[in-house]
Amino acid sequence: MKRLRIITMVALAGLLTFFVACSESINNAEESIENLEAKSAGSETDDSTPIPGDSCTLSGTLTEQEIAGLMEMREEEKLAGDVYTTFFEQYGQIVFRNISKSEAAHTSAVLYLINGYNLNDPAVEGTGNFTNPLFAELFEQLTTQGASSLVDALKVGAFIEEYDINDLMNLLEETQNEDVKRVYGNLLRASQFHLRAFTNVLKRYGETYTPTVISEELYFQIINSSTSENEDDVEDDGWVCPYINN
């Protein structure tokens, strides 16, 4: 969503120099990701297992701009998940269920960084609830737009993903922090995956999607890179954790 900045919530992280004690958090994250990957393959697993939000303590510094980006992305990923959860309840289309689970993992990946750099988490509980009122307004607008029909809801999904792609590409250009860049890179690949998924489902209904945020050239580059016929039915959480190498 257009580079929304929660300026009033941003504080300079300063010089954070802590020892890294990550093994327990990594093990928990790996177990959760393995669980999600097993579900992707069709195995029976515990749906209640989340990607942990706890974090290692990270060393290094963040600029005010990098902090603002994390605050934005934490709620932007939650917005996507909340919209998709709402649409799954309304239409029962599996793509919304799977991608909403992915978005929960993605917002948790951002939470790793927020906790690791000892920042205040802007996210609040409850579908459609946000600290930044602009995200609350977007939730209302997007869910209303998608309430007209399943096709409209799928187009809203594609719209959200191209906005995420645009924001993440901009954030990646602005940050120098390697931890942040790693997570944003993973989230960017996720949004590209999701954009292909929504496009694929729209094709099944004889519909096409026209991008309005990213260029048509980039859009077709993304959707033509698909290698799986059924990737809209697959969760993509195997690489969202910022501590696990791909």
PDB file of C-alpha atoms in Angstrom:
ATOM      1  CA  MET A   1       0.000   0.000   0.000  1.00  0.00           C
ATOM      2  CA  LYS A   2       1.524   3.309  -1.029  1.00  0.00           C
ATOM      3  CA  ARG A   3       4.528   3.604   1.289  1.00  0.00           C
ATOM      4  CA  LEU A   4       2.380   4.201   4.362  1.00  0.00           C
ATOM      5  CA  ARG A   5       4.536   5.399   7.222  1.00  0.00           C
ATOM      6  CA  ILE A   6       3.643   5.156  10.864  1.00  0.00           C
ATOM      7  CA  ILE A   7       5.889   8.077  11.742  1.00  0.00           C
ATOM      8  CA  THR A   8       4.428   8.654  15.197  1.00  0.00           C
ATOM      9  CA  MET A   9       5.356   5.098  16.178  1.00  0.00           C
ATOM     10  CA  VAL A  10       8.905   5.195  14.906  1.00  0.00           C
ATOM     11  CA  ALA A  11      11.863   5.626  17.217  1.00  0.00           C
ATOM     12  CA  LEU A  12      15.504   5.322  16.340  1.00  0.00           C
ATOM     13  CA  ALA A  13      16.798   1.903  17.334  1.00  0.00           C
ATOM     14  CA  GLY A  14      20.230   3.354  18.081  1.00  0.00           C
ATOM     15  CA  LEU A  15      23.252   1.158  18.550  1.00  0.00           C
ATOM     16  CA  LEU A  16      21.979  -2.283  19.496  1.00  0.00           C
ATOM     17  CA  THR A  17      24.854  -4.558  20.398  1.00  0.00           C
ATOM     18  CA  PHE A  18      23.713  -7.815  21.940  1.00  0.00           C
ATOM     19  CA  PHE A  19      24.935 -11.374  21.948  1.00  0.00           C
ATOM     20  CA  VAL A  20      23.053 -13.669  19.570  1.00  0.00           C
ATOM     21  CA  ALA A  21      21.402 -16.601  21.345  1.00  0.00           C
ATOM     22  CA  CYS A  22      19.237 -18.108  18.636  1.00  0.00           C
ATOM     23  CA  SER A  23      19.313 -21.881  18.782  1.00  0.00           C
ATOM     24  CA  GLU A  24      15.995 -22.427  20.560  1.00  0.00           C
ATOM     25  CA  SER A  25      14.121 -19.947  18.368  1.00  0.00           C
ATOM     26  CA  ILE A  26      15.620 -21.457  15.246  1.00  0.00           C
ATOM     27  CA  ASN A  27      14.615 -24.970  16.269  1.00  0.00           C
ATOM     28  CA  ASN A  28      11.036 -23.847  16.934  1.00  0.00           C
ATOM     29  CA  ALA A  29      10.889 -22.033  13.610  1.00  0.00           C
ATOM     30  CA  GLU A  30      12.261 -25.028  11.733  1.00  0.00           C
ATOM     31  CA  GLU A  31       9.677 -27.337  13.311  1.00  0.00           C
ATOM     32  CA  SER A  32       6.861 -24.947  12.412  1.00  0.00           C
ATOM     33  CA  ILE A  33       8.048 -24.539   8.847  1.00  0.00           C
ATOM     34  CA  GLU A  34       8.408 -28.307   8.432  1.00  0.00           C
ATOM     35  CA  ASN A  35       4.820 -28.619   9.642  1.00  0.00           C
ATOM     36  CA  LEU A  36       3.618 -26.117   7.033  1.00  0.00           C
ATOM     37  CA  GLU A  37       5.616 -27.826   4.295  1.00  0.00           C
ATOM     38  CA  ALA A  38       4.071 -31.158   5.269  1.00  0.00           C
ATOM     39  CA  LYS A  39       0.616 -29.626   4.913  1.00  0.00           C
ATOM     40  CA  SER A  40       1.594 -28.360   1.497  1.00  0.00           C
ATOM     41  CA  ALA A  41       2.364 -31.926   0.489  1.00  0.00           C
ATOM     42  CA  GLY A  42      -0.993 -33.109   1.816  1.00  0.00           C
ATOM     43  CA  SER A  43       0.140 -34.641   5.121  1.00  0.00           C
ATOM     44  CA  GLU A  44      -2.035 -34.440   8.203  1.00  0.00           C
ATOM     45  CA  THR A  45      -0.590 -31.928  10.652  1.00  0.00           C
ATOM     46  CA  ASP A  46      -1.665 -29.728  13.509  1.00  0.00           C
ATOM     47  CA  ASP A  47      -3.287 -26.601  12.032  1.00  0.00           C
ATOM     48  CA  SER A  48      -2.677 -24.759  15.293  1.00  0.00           C
ATOM     49  CA  THR A  49       1.105 -24.738  14.920  1.00  0.00           C
ATOM     50  CA  PRO A  50       2.197 -21.161  14.127  1.00  0.00           C
ATOM     51  CA  ILE A  51       5.414 -19.688  12.893  1.00  0.00           C
ATOM     52  CA  PRO A  52       6.857 -18.404  16.195  1.00  0.00           C
ATOM     53  CA  GLY A  53       6.964 -14.666  16.691  1.00  0.00           C
ATOM     54  CA  ASP A  54       9.711 -14.830  19.300  1.00  0.00           C
ATOM     55  CA  SER A  55      13.059 -13.688  18.110  1.00  0.00           C
ATOM     56  CA  CYS A  56      16.746 -13.961  18.580  1.00  0.00           C
ATOM     57  CA  THR A  57      18.339 -10.794  19.861  1.00  0.00           C
ATOM     58  CA  LEU A  58      19.900  -9.136  16.847  1.00  0.00           C
ATOM     59  CA  SER A  59      22.977  -6.958  16.783  1.00  0.00           C
ATOM     60  CA  GLY A  60      23.443  -3.959  14.570  1.00  0.00           C
ATOM     61  CA  THR A  61      21.652  -0.719  13.863  1.00  0.00           C
ATOM     62  CA  LEU A  62      18.500   0.392  12.096  1.00  0.00           C
ATOM     63  CA  THR A  63      17.799   3.778  10.585  1.00  0.00           C
ATOM     64  CA  GLU A  64      14.528   5.574  11.205  1.00  0.00           C
ATOM     65  CA  GLN A  65      13.566   4.766   7.623  1.00  0.00           C
ATOM     66  CA  GLU A  66      14.224   1.051   8.149  1.00  0.00           C
ATOM     67  CA  ILE A  67      12.182   1.055  11.354  1.00  0.00           C
ATOM     68  CA  ALA A  68       9.313   2.816   9.590  1.00  0.00           C
ATOM     69  CA  GLY A  69       9.441   0.170   6.856  1.00  0.00           C
ATOM     70  CA  LEU A  70       9.207  -2.658   9.391  1.00  0.00           C
ATOM     71  CA  MET A  71       6.211  -1.016  11.082  1.00  0.00           C
ATOM     72  CA  GLU A  72       4.517  -0.610   7.725  1.00  0.00           C
ATOM     73  CA  MET A  73       5.226  -4.130   6.541  1.00  0.00           C
ATOM     74  CA  ARG A  74       4.089  -5.753   9.798  1.00  0.00           C
ATOM     75  CA  GLU A  75       0.602  -4.313   9.344  1.00  0.00           C
ATOM     76  CA  GLU A  76       0.613  -4.560   5.554  1.00  0.00           C
ATOM     77  CA  GLU A  77       1.133  -8.334   5.743  1.00  0.00           C
ATOM     78  CA  LYS A  78      -1.580  -8.549   8.407  1.00  0.00           C
ATOM     79  CA  LEU A  79      -3.921  -6.593   6.139  1.00  0.00           C
ATOM     80  CA  ALA A  80      -3.425  -9.144   3.368  1.00  0.00           C
ATOM     81  CA  GLY A  81      -4.058 -12.034   5.730  1.00  0.00           C
ATOM     82  CA  ASP A  82      -7.165 -10.435   7.209  1.00  0.00           C
ATOM     83  CA  VAL A  83      -8.650  -9.745   3.776  1.00  0.00           C
ATOM     84  CA  TYR A  84      -7.971 -13.296   2.571  1.00  0.00           C
ATOM     85  CA  THR A  85      -9.408 -14.813   5.747  1.00  0.00           C
ATOM     86  CA  THR A  86     -12.570 -12.766   5.220  1.00  0.00           C
ATOM     87  CA  PHE A  87     -12.860 -13.915   1.608  1.00  0.00           C
ATOM     88  CA  PHE A  88     -12.297 -17.568   2.497  1.00  0.00           C
ATOM     89  CA  GLU A  89     -15.128 -17.374   5.008  1.00  0.00           C
ATOM     90  CA  GLN A  90     -17.347 -15.821   2.348  1.00  0.00           C
ATOM     91  CA  TYR A  91     -16.467 -17.966  -0.683  1.00  0.00           C
ATOM     92  CA  GLY A  92     -14.665 -21.082   0.579  1.00  0.00           C
ATOM     93  CA  GLN A  93     -12.080 -20.780  -2.215  1.00  0.00           C
ATOM     94  CA  ILE A  94      -8.964 -22.686  -1.135  1.00  0.00           C
ATOM     95  CA  VAL A  95      -6.525 -20.121  -2.520  1.00  0.00           C
ATOM     96  CA  PHE A  96      -7.680 -17.649   0.141  1.00  0.00           C
ATOM     97  CA  ARG A  97      -7.214 -20.199   2.909  1.00  0.00           C
ATOM     98  CA  ASN A  98      -3.718 -21.188   1.841  1.00  0.00           C
ATOM     99  CA  ILE A  99      -2.455 -17.683   1.198  1.00  0.00           C
ATOM    100  CA  SER A 100      -3.947 -16.344   4.440  1.00  0.00           C
ATOM    101  CA  LYS A 101      -1.870 -18.959   6.284  1.00  0.00           C
ATOM    102  CA  SER A 102       1.173 -17.818   4.362  1.00  0.00           C
ATOM    103  CA  GLU A 103       0.502 -14.196   5.286  1.00  0.00           C
ATOM    104  CA  ALA A 104       0.346 -15.163   8.964  1.00  0.00           C
ATOM    105  CA  ALA A 105       3.817 -16.675   8.601  1.00  0.00           C
ATOM    106  CA  HIS A 106       5.064 -13.586   6.762  1.00  0.00           C
ATOM    107  CA  THR A 107       3.849 -11.123   9.369  1.00  0.00           C
ATOM    108  CA  SER A 108       5.520 -13.347  11.989  1.00  0.00           C
ATOM    109  CA  ALA A 109       8.764 -13.147  10.026  1.00  0.00           C
ATOM    110  CA  VAL A 110       8.607  -9.348  10.305  1.00  0.00           C
ATOM    111  CA  LEU A 111       7.846  -9.760  14.009  1.00  0.00           C
ATOM    112  CA  TYR A 112      11.136 -11.648  14.375  1.00  0.00           C
ATOM    113  CA  LEU A 113      12.919  -8.480  13.324  1.00  0.00           C
ATOM    114  CA  ILE A 114      10.769  -6.187  15.452  1.00  0.00           C
ATOM    115  CA  ASN A 115      11.407  -8.298  18.545  1.00  0.00           C
ATOM    116  CA  GLY A 116      15.038  -8.910  17.665  1.00  0.00           C
ATOM    117  CA  TYR A 117      15.721  -5.174  17.475  1.00  0.00           C
ATOM    118  CA  ASN A 118      13.682  -4.477  20.610  1.00  0.00           C
ATOM    119  CA  LEU A 119      11.059  -2.365  18.854  1.00  0.00           C
ATOM    120  CA  ASN A 120       7.402  -1.899  19.765  1.00  0.00           C
ATOM    121  CA  ASP A 121       5.086  -4.110  17.718  1.00  0.00           C
ATOM    122  CA  PRO A 122       2.335  -2.048  16.047  1.00  0.00           C
ATOM    123  CA  ALA A 123       0.067  -5.014  15.307  1.00  0.00           C
ATOM    124  CA  VAL A 124      -3.112  -5.562  17.305  1.00  0.00           C
ATOM    125  CA  GLU A 125      -5.329  -8.624  17.504  1.00  0.00           C
ATOM    126  CA  GLY A 126      -8.555  -9.049  15.595  1.00  0.00           C
ATOM    127  CA  THR A 127      -9.461  -9.234  11.931  1.00  0.00           C
ATOM    128  CA  GLY A 128      -9.600  -5.743  10.457  1.00  0.00           C
ATOM    129  CA  ASN A 129      -8.002  -4.109  13.492  1.00  0.00           C
ATOM    130  CA  PHE A 130      -4.899  -1.982  12.927  1.00  0.00           C
ATOM    131  CA  THR A 131      -2.895   0.614  14.798  1.00  0.00           C
ATOM    132  CA  ASN A 132      -2.638   2.719  11.658  1.00  0.00           C
ATOM    133  CA  PRO A 133      -6.172   3.860  10.728  1.00  0.00           C
ATOM    134  CA  LEU A 134      -5.201   3.921   7.054  1.00  0.00           C
ATOM    135  CA  PHE A 135      -4.883   0.134   7.074  1.00  0.00           C
ATOM    136  CA  ALA A 136      -8.284  -0.152   8.755  1.00  0.00           C
ATOM    137  CA  GLU A 137      -9.752   1.991   5.962  1.00  0.00           C
ATOM    138  CA  LEU A 138      -8.072  -0.160   3.323  1.00  0.00           C
ATOM    139  CA  PHE A 139      -9.465  -3.298   4.936  1.00  0.00           C
ATOM    140  CA  GLU A 140     -12.992  -1.919   4.691  1.00  0.00           C
ATOM    141  CA  GLN A 141     -12.519  -0.757   1.112  1.00  0.00           C
ATOM    142  CA  LEU A 142     -10.969  -3.991  -0.145  1.00  0.00           C
ATOM    143  CA  THR A 143     -13.382  -6.355   1.577  1.00  0.00           C
ATOM    144  CA  THR A 144     -16.311  -4.300   0.319  1.00  0.00           C
ATOM    145  CA  GLN A 145     -14.942  -4.403  -3.205  1.00  0.00           C
ATOM    146  CA  GLY A 146     -14.439  -8.165  -3.029  1.00  0.00           C
ATOM    147  CA  ALA A 147     -17.871  -8.822  -1.539  1.00  0.00           C
ATOM    148  CA  SER A 148     -19.551  -8.398  -4.935  1.00  0.00           C
ATOM    149  CA  SER A 149     -18.374 -11.723  -6.361  1.00  0.00           C
ATOM    150  CA  LEU A 150     -15.663 -14.356  -6.145  1.00  0.00           C
ATOM    151  CA  VAL A 151     -14.007 -12.939  -9.258  1.00  0.00           C
ATOM    152  CA  ASP A 152     -13.905  -9.486  -7.671  1.00  0.00           C
ATOM    153  CA  ALA A 153     -12.384 -10.990  -4.521  1.00  0.00           C
ATOM    154  CA  LEU A 154      -9.692 -12.758  -6.550  1.00  0.00           C
ATOM    155  CA  LYS A 155      -8.868  -9.488  -8.319  1.00  0.00           C
ATOM    156  CA  VAL A 156      -8.565  -7.789  -4.936  1.00  0.00           C
ATOM    157  CA  GLY A 157      -6.106 -10.498  -3.968  1.00  0.00           C
ATOM    158  CA  ALA A 158      -4.003  -9.864  -7.056  1.00  0.00           C
ATOM    159  CA  PHE A 159      -4.216  -6.128  -6.389  1.00  0.00           C
ATOM    160  CA  ILE A 160      -2.911  -6.572  -2.835  1.00  0.00           C
ATOM    161  CA  GLU A 161       0.001  -8.687  -4.032  1.00  0.00           C
ATOM    162  CA  GLU A 162       1.147  -6.242  -6.689  1.00  0.00           C
ATOM    163  CA  TYR A 163       1.053  -3.440  -4.124  1.00  0.00           C
ATOM    164  CA  ASP A 164       3.126  -5.600  -1.787  1.00  0.00           C
ATOM    165  CA  ILE A 165       5.589  -6.290  -4.592  1.00  0.00           C
ATOM    166  CA  ASN A 166       5.931  -2.583  -5.325  1.00  0.00           C
ATOM    167  CA  ASP A 167       6.412  -1.675  -1.654  1.00  0.00           C
ATOM    168  CA  LEU A 168       8.921  -4.452  -1.007  1.00  0.00           C
ATOM    169  CA  MET A 169      10.982  -3.551  -4.052  1.00  0.00           C
ATOM    170  CA  ASN A 170      11.160   0.039  -2.797  1.00  0.00           C
ATOM    171  CA  LEU A 171      12.011  -1.033   0.749  1.00  0.00           C
ATOM    172  CA  LEU A 172      14.782  -3.295  -0.499  1.00  0.00           C
ATOM    173  CA  GLU A 173      16.345  -0.352  -2.306  1.00  0.00           C
ATOM    174  CA  GLU A 174      16.259   1.759   0.850  1.00  0.00           C
ATOM    175  CA  THR A 175      17.659  -0.621   3.470  1.00  0.00           C
ATOM    176  CA  GLN A 176      21.263  -1.563   4.097  1.00  0.00           C
ATOM    177  CA  ASN A 177      20.562  -3.905   7.027  1.00  0.00           C
ATOM    178  CA  GLU A 178      21.235  -7.506   5.978  1.00  0.00           C
ATOM    179  CA  ASP A 179      18.658  -9.036   8.353  1.00  0.00           C
ATOM    180  CA  VAL A 180      15.941  -6.764   6.993  1.00  0.00           C
ATOM    181  CA  LYS A 181      16.992  -7.285   3.378  1.00  0.00           C
ATOM    182  CA  ARG A 182      16.877 -11.048   3.850  1.00  0.00           C
ATOM    183  CA  VAL A 183      13.311 -11.005   5.161  1.00  0.00           C
ATOM    184  CA  TYR A 184      12.099  -8.521   2.550  1.00  0.00           C
ATOM    185  CA  GLY A 185      13.632 -10.642  -0.198  1.00  0.00           C
ATOM    186  CA  ASN A 186      11.710 -13.657   1.066  1.00  0.00           C
ATOM    187  CA  LEU A 187       8.475 -11.684   1.306  1.00  0.00           C
ATOM    188  CA  LEU A 188       8.962 -10.363  -2.217  1.00  0.00           C
ATOM    189  CA  ARG A 189       9.251 -13.901  -3.578  1.00  0.00           C
ATOM    190  CA  ALA A 190       6.125 -14.803  -1.605  1.00  0.00           C
ATOM    191  CA  SER A 191       4.125 -11.949  -3.105  1.00  0.00           C
ATOM    192  CA  GLN A 192       5.226 -12.972  -6.587  1.00  0.00           C
ATOM    193  CA  PHE A 193       4.121 -16.526  -5.831  1.00  0.00           C
ATOM    194  CA  HIS A 194       0.754 -15.277  -4.592  1.00  0.00           C
ATOM    195  CA  LEU A 195       0.234 -13.027  -7.589  1.00  0.00           C
ATOM    196  CA  ARG A 196       0.703 -16.018  -9.886  1.00  0.00           C
ATOM    197  CA  ALA A 197      -1.704 -18.029  -7.757  1.00  0.00           C
ATOM    198  CA  PHE A 198      -4.501 -15.465  -7.998  1.00  0.00           C
ATOM    199  CA  THR A 199      -3.882 -15.063 -11.723  1.00  0.00           C
ATOM    200  CA  ASN A 200      -4.117 -18.831 -12.222  1.00  0.00           C
ATOM    201  CA  VAL A 201      -7.443 -19.074 -10.392  1.00  0.00           C
ATOM    202  CA  LEU A 202      -8.857 -16.141 -12.341  1.00  0.00           C
ATOM    203  CA  LYS A 203      -7.951 -17.947 -15.565  1.00  0.00           C
ATOM    204  CA  ARG A 204     -10.074 -20.891 -14.454  1.00  0.00           C
ATOM    205  CA  TYR A 205     -13.044 -18.543 -14.359  1.00  0.00           C
ATOM    206  CA  GLY A 206     -12.214 -17.135 -17.781  1.00  0.00           C
ATOM    207  CA  GLU A 207     -10.998 -13.857 -16.277  1.00  0.00           C
ATOM    208  CA  THR A 208      -7.804 -11.880 -16.679  1.00  0.00           C
ATOM    209  CA  TYR A 209      -6.100  -9.417 -14.382  1.00  0.00           C
ATOM    210  CA  THR A 210      -4.686  -6.069 -15.434  1.00  0.00           C
ATOM    211  CA  PRO A 211      -2.017  -4.637 -13.100  1.00  0.00           C
ATOM    212  CA  THR A 212      -2.456  -1.074 -11.895  1.00  0.00           C
ATOM    213  CA  VAL A 213       0.593  -0.621  -9.668  1.00  0.00           C
ATOM    214  CA  ILE A 214       3.516  -2.491 -11.186  1.00  0.00           C
ATOM    215  CA  SER A 215       4.256  -2.344 -14.902  1.00  0.00           C
ATOM    216  CA  GLU A 216       2.691  -4.831 -17.288  1.00  0.00           C
ATOM    217  CA  GLU A 217       6.193  -5.923 -18.233  1.00  0.00           C
ATOM    218  CA  LEU A 218       7.023  -6.842 -14.639  1.00  0.00           C
ATOM    219  CA  TYR A 219       3.605  -8.433 -14.123  1.00  0.00           C
ATOM    220  CA  PHE A 220       3.983 -10.786 -17.088  1.00  0.00           C
ATOM    221  CA  GLN A 221       7.558 -11.536 -16.109  1.00  0.00           C
ATOM    222  CA  ILE A 222       6.298 -12.668 -12.697  1.00  0.00           C
ATOM    223  CA  ILE A 223       3.317 -14.732 -13.832  1.00  0.00           C
ATOM    224  CA  ASN A 224       5.262 -16.386 -16.655  1.00  0.00           C
ATOM    225  CA  SER A 225       7.923 -17.614 -14.230  1.00  0.00           C
ATOM    226  CA  SER A 226       5.503 -20.159 -12.752  1.00  0.00           C
ATOM    227  CA  THR A 227       6.636 -23.764 -12.857  1.00  0.00           C
ATOM    228  CA  SER A 228       3.744 -25.416 -11.032  1.00  0.00           C
ATOM    229  CA  GLU A 229       0.278 -25.936 -12.476  1.00  0.00           C
ATOM    230  CA  ASN A 230      -1.242 -26.171  -9.011  1.00  0.00           C
ATOM    231  CA  GLU A 231       0.803 -23.623  -7.107  1.00  0.00           C
ATOM    232  CA  ASP A 232      -2.336 -21.797  -5.990  1.00  0.00           C
ATOM    233  CA  ASP A 233      -3.094 -24.876  -3.863  1.00  0.00           C
ATOM    234  CA  VAL A 234       0.335 -24.926  -2.235  1.00  0.00           C
ATOM    235  CA  GLU A 235       1.515 -22.951   0.767  1.00  0.00           C
ATOM    236  CA  ASP A 236       4.857 -21.243   0.295  1.00  0.00           C
ATOM    237  CA  ASP A 237       6.158 -20.876   3.841  1.00  0.00           C
ATOM    238  CA  GLY A 238       9.301 -22.980   3.584  1.00  0.00           C
ATOM    239  CA  TRP A 239      11.562 -19.944   3.325  1.00  0.00           C
ATOM    240  CA  VAL A 240       9.916 -17.083   5.203  1.00  0.00           C
ATOM    241  CA  CYS A 241      11.865 -17.486   8.438  1.00  0.00           C
ATOM    242  CA  PRO A 242      14.648 -14.908   8.536  1.00  0.00           C
ATOM    243  CA  TYR A 243      17.023 -17.295  10.305  1.00  0.00           C
ATOM    244  CA  ILE A 244      16.890 -20.270   7.960  1.00  0.00           C
ATOM    245  CA  ASN A 245      18.893 -20.275   4.768  1.00  0.00           C
ATOM    246  CA  ASN A 246      17.013 -21.253   1.611  1.00  0.00           C
TER     247      ASN A 246
END
